[in-house]
mmCIF file with all atom_site columns, C-alpha atoms in Angstrom:
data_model
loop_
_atom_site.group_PDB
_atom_site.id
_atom_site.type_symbol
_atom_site.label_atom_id
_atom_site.label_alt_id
_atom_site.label_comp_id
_atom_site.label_asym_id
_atom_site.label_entity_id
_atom_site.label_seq_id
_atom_site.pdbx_PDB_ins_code
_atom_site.Cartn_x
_atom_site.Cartn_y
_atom_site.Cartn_z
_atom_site.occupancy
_atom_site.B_iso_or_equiv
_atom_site.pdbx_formal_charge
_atom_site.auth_seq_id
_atom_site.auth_comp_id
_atom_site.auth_asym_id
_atom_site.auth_atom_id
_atom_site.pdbx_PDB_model_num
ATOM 1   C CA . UNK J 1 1   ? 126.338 69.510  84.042  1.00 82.00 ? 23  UNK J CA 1
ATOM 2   C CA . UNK J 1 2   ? 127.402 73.188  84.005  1.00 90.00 ? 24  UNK J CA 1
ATOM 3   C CA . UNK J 1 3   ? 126.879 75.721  86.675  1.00 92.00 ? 25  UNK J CA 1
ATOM 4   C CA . UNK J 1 4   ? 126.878 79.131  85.134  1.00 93.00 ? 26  UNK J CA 1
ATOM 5   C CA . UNK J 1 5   ? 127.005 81.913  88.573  1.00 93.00 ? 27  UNK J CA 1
ATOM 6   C CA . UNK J 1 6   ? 126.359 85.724  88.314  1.00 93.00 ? 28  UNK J CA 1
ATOM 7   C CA . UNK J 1 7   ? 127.003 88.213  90.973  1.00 89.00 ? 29  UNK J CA 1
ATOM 8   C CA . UNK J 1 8   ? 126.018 92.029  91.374  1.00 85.00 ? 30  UNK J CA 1
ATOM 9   C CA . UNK J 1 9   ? 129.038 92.727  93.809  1.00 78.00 ? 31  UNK J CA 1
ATOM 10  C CA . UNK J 1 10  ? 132.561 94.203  92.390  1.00 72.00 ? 32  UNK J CA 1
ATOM 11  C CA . UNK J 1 11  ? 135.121 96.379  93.830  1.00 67.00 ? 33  UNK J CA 1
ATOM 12  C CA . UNK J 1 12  ? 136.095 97.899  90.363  1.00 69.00 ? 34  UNK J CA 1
ATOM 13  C CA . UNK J 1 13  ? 134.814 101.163 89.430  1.00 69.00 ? 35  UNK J CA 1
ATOM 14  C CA . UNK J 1 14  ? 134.394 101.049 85.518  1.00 64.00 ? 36  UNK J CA 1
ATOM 15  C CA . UNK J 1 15  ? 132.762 97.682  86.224  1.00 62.00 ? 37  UNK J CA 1
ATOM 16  C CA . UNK J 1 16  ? 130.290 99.320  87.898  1.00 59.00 ? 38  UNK J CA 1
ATOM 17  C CA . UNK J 1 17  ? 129.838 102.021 85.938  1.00 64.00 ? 39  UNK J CA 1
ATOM 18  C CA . UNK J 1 18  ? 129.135 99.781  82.717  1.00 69.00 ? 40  UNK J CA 1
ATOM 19  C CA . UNK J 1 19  ? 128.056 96.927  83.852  1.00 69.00 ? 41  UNK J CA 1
ATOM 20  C CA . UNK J 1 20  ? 123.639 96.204  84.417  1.00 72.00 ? 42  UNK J CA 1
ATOM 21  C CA . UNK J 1 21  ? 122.255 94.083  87.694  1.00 78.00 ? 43  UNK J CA 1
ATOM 22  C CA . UNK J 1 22  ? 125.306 91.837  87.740  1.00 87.00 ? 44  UNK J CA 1
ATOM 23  C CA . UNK J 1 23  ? 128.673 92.483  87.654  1.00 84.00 ? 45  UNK J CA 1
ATOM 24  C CA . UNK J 1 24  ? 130.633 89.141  87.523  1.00 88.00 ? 46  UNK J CA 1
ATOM 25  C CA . UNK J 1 25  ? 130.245 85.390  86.268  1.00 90.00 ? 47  UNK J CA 1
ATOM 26  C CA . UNK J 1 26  ? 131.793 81.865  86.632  1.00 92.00 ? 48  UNK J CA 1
ATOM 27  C CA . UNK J 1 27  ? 131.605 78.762  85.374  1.00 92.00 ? 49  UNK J CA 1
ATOM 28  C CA . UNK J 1 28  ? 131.469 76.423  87.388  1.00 92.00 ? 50  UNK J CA 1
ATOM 29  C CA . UNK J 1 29  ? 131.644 72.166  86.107  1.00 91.00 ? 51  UNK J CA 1
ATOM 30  C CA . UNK J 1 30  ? 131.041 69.212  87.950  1.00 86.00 ? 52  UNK J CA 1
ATOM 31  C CA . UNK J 1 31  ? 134.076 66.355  88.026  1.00 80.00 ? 53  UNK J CA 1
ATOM 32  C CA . UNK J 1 32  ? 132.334 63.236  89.914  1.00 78.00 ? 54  UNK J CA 1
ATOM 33  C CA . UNK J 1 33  ? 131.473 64.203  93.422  1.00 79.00 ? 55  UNK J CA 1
ATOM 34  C CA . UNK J 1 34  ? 133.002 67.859  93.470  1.00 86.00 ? 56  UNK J CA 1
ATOM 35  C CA . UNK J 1 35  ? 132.222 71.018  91.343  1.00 92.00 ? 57  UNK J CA 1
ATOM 36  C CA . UNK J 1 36  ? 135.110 73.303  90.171  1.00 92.00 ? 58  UNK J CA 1
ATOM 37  C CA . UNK J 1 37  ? 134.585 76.901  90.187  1.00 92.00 ? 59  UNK J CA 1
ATOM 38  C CA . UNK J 1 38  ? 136.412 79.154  87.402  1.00 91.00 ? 60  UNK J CA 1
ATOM 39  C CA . UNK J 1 39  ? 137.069 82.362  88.510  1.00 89.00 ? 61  UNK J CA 1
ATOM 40  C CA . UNK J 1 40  ? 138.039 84.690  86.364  1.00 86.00 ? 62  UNK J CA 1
ATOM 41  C CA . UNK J 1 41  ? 140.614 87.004  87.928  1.00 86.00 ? 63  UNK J CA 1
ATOM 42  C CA . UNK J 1 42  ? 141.917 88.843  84.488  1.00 83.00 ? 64  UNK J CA 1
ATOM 43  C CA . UNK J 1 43  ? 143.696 87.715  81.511  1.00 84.00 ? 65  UNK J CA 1
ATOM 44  C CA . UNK J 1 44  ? 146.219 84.850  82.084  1.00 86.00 ? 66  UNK J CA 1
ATOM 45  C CA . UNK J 1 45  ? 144.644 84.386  85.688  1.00 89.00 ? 67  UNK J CA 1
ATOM 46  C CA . UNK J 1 46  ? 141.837 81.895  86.092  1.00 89.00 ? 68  UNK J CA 1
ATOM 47  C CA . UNK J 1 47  ? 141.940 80.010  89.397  1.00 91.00 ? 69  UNK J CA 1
ATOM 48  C CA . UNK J 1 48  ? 140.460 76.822  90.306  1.00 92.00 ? 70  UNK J CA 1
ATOM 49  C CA . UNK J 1 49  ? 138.492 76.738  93.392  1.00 93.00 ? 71  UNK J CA 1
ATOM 50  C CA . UNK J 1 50  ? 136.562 73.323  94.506  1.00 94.00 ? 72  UNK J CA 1
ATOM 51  C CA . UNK J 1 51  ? 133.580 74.212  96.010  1.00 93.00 ? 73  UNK J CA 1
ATOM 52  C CA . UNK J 1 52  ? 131.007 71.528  97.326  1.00 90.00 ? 74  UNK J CA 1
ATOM 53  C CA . UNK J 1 53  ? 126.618 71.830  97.374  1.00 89.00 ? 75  UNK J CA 1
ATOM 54  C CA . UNK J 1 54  ? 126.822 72.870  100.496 1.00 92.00 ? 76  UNK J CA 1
ATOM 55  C CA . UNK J 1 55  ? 129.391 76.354  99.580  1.00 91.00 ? 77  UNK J CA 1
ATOM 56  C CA . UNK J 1 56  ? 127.299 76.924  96.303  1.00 92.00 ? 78  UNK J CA 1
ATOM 57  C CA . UNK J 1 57  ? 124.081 77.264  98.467  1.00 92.00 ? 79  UNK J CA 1
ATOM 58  C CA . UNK J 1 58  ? 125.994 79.536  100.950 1.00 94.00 ? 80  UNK J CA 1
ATOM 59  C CA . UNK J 1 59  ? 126.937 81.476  97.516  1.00 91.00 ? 81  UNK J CA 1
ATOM 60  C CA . UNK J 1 60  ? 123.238 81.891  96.921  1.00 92.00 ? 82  UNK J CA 1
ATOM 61  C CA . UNK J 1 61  ? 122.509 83.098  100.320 1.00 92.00 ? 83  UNK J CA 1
ATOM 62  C CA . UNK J 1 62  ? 125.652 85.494  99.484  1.00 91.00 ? 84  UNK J CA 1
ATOM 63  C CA . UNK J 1 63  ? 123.710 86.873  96.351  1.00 89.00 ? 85  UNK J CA 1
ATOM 64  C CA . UNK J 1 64  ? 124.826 84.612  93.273  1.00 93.00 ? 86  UNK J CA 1
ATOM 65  C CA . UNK J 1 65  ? 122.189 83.726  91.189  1.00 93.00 ? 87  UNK J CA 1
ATOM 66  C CA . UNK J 1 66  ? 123.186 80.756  89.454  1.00 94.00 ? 88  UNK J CA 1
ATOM 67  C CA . UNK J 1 67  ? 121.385 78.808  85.927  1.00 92.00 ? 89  UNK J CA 1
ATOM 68  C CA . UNK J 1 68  ? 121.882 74.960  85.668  1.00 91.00 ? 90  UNK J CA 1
ATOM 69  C CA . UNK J 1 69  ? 122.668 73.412  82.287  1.00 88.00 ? 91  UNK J CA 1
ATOM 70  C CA . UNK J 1 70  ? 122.895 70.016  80.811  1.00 85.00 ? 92  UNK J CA 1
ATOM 71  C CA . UNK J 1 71  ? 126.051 70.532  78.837  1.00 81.00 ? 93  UNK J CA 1
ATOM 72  C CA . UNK J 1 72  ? 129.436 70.025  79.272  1.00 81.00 ? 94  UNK J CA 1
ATOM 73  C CA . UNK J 1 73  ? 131.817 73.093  78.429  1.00 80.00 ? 95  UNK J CA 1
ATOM 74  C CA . UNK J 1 74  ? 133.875 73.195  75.252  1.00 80.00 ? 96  UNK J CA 1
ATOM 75  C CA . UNK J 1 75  ? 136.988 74.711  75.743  1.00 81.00 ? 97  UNK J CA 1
ATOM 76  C CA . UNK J 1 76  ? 138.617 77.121  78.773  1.00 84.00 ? 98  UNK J CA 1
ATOM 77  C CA . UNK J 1 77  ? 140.562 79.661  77.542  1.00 79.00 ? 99  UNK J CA 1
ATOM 78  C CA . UNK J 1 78  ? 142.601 82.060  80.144  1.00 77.00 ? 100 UNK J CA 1
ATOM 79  C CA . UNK J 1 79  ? 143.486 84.367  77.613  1.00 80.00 ? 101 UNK J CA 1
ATOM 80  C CA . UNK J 1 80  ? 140.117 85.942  76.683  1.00 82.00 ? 102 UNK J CA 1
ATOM 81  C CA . UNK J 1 81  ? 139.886 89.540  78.155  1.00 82.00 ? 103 UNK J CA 1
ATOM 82  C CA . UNK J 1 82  ? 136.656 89.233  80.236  1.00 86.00 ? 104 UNK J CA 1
ATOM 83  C CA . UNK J 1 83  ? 134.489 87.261  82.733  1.00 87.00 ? 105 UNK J CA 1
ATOM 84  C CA . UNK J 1 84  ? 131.848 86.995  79.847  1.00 90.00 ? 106 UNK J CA 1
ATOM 85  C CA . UNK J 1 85  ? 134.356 86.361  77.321  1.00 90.00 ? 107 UNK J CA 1
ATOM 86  C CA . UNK J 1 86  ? 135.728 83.102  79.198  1.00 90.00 ? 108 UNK J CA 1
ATOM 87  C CA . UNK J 1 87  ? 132.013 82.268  80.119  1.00 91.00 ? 109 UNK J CA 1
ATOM 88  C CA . UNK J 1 88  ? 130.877 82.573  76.441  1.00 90.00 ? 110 UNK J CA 1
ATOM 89  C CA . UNK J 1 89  ? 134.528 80.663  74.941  1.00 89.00 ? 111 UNK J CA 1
ATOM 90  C CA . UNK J 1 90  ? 133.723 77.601  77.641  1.00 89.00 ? 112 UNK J CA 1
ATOM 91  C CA . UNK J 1 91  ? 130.018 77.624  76.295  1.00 88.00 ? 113 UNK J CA 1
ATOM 92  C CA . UNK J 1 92  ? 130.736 77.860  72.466  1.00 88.00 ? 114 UNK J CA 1
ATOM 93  C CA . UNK J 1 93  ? 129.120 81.076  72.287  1.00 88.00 ? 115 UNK J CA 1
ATOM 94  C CA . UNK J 1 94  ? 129.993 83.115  69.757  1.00 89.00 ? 116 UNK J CA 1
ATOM 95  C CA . UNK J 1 95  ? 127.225 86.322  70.085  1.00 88.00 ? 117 UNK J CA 1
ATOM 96  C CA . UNK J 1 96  ? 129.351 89.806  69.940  1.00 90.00 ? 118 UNK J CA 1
ATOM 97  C CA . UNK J 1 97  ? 126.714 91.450  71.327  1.00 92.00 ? 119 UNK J CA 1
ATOM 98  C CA . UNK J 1 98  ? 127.127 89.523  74.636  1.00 91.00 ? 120 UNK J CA 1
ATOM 99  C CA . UNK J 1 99  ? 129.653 91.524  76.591  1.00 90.00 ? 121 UNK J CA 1
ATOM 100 C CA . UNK J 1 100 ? 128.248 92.336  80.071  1.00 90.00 ? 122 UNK J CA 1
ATOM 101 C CA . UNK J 1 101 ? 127.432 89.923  82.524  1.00 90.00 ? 123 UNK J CA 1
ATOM 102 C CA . UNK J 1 102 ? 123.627 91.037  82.744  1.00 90.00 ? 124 UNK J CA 1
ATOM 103 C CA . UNK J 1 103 ? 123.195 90.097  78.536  1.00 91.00 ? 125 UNK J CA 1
ATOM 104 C CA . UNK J 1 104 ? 125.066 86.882  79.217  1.00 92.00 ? 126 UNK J CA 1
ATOM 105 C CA . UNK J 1 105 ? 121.931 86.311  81.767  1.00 92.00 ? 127 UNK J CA 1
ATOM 106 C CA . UNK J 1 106 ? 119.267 87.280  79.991  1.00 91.00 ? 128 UNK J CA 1
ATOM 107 C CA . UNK J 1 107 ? 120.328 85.285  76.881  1.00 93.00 ? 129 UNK J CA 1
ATOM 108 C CA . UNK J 1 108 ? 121.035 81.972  78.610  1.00 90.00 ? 130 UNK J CA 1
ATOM 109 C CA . UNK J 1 109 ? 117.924 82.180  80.431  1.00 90.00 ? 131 UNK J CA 1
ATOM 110 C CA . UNK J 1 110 ? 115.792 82.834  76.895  1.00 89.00 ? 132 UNK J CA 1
ATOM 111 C CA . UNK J 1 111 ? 117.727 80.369  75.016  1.00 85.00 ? 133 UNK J CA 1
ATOM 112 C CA . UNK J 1 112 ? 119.289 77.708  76.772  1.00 76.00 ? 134 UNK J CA 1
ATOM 113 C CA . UNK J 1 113 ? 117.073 77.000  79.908  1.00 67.00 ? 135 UNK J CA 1
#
């Protein structure tokens, strides 16, 4: 199972600026009994964070809006350029026209929910 999280909070400006309702993904995959969150910090920077049920719900309460899927990811890849990019790579996504976290959204919930 894959946990796919949005968020409308940033502290960069241009993200803002360009960016619809949210402003930052993860992906976030379950090994056994613990889920590991993949945040994307910029290129060459992805950390690992474990998080447990109990932090994703706090998450939610937080604002994250997260879409559950019965897949398992493809490939990570820390060198892509963007949140959406690394979201899309670990998803096998290959849709140019997805580049903001808000399209990523709105196509995974028409498509793959």
């Amino acid at each position: 199972m894959v946990i796919i999280g949005f968020s409308d909070k940033t502290s960069k400006t241009v993200v803002r600026l360009l960016c619809g309702h949210f402003k930052h993904c993860v992906i976030i995959e379950k090994n056994k009994r613990k889920f590991v969150l993949h945040q994307f910090v910029k290129r060459n920077n992805v950390q690992h964070i474990v998080v447990t049920e109990h932090g994703i719900a706090q998450l939610e309460l937080n604002g994250w809006v997260f879409i559950y899927i019965d897949s398992q990811p493809k490939n990570f890849n820390p060198h892509k350029l963007t949140c959406v990019n690394y979201v899309k790579h670990a998803m096998g996504l290959r849709n140019i026209w997805i580049q903001t976290p808000n399209a990523l959204y709105k196509y995974i919930k028409k498509n793959l929910t």
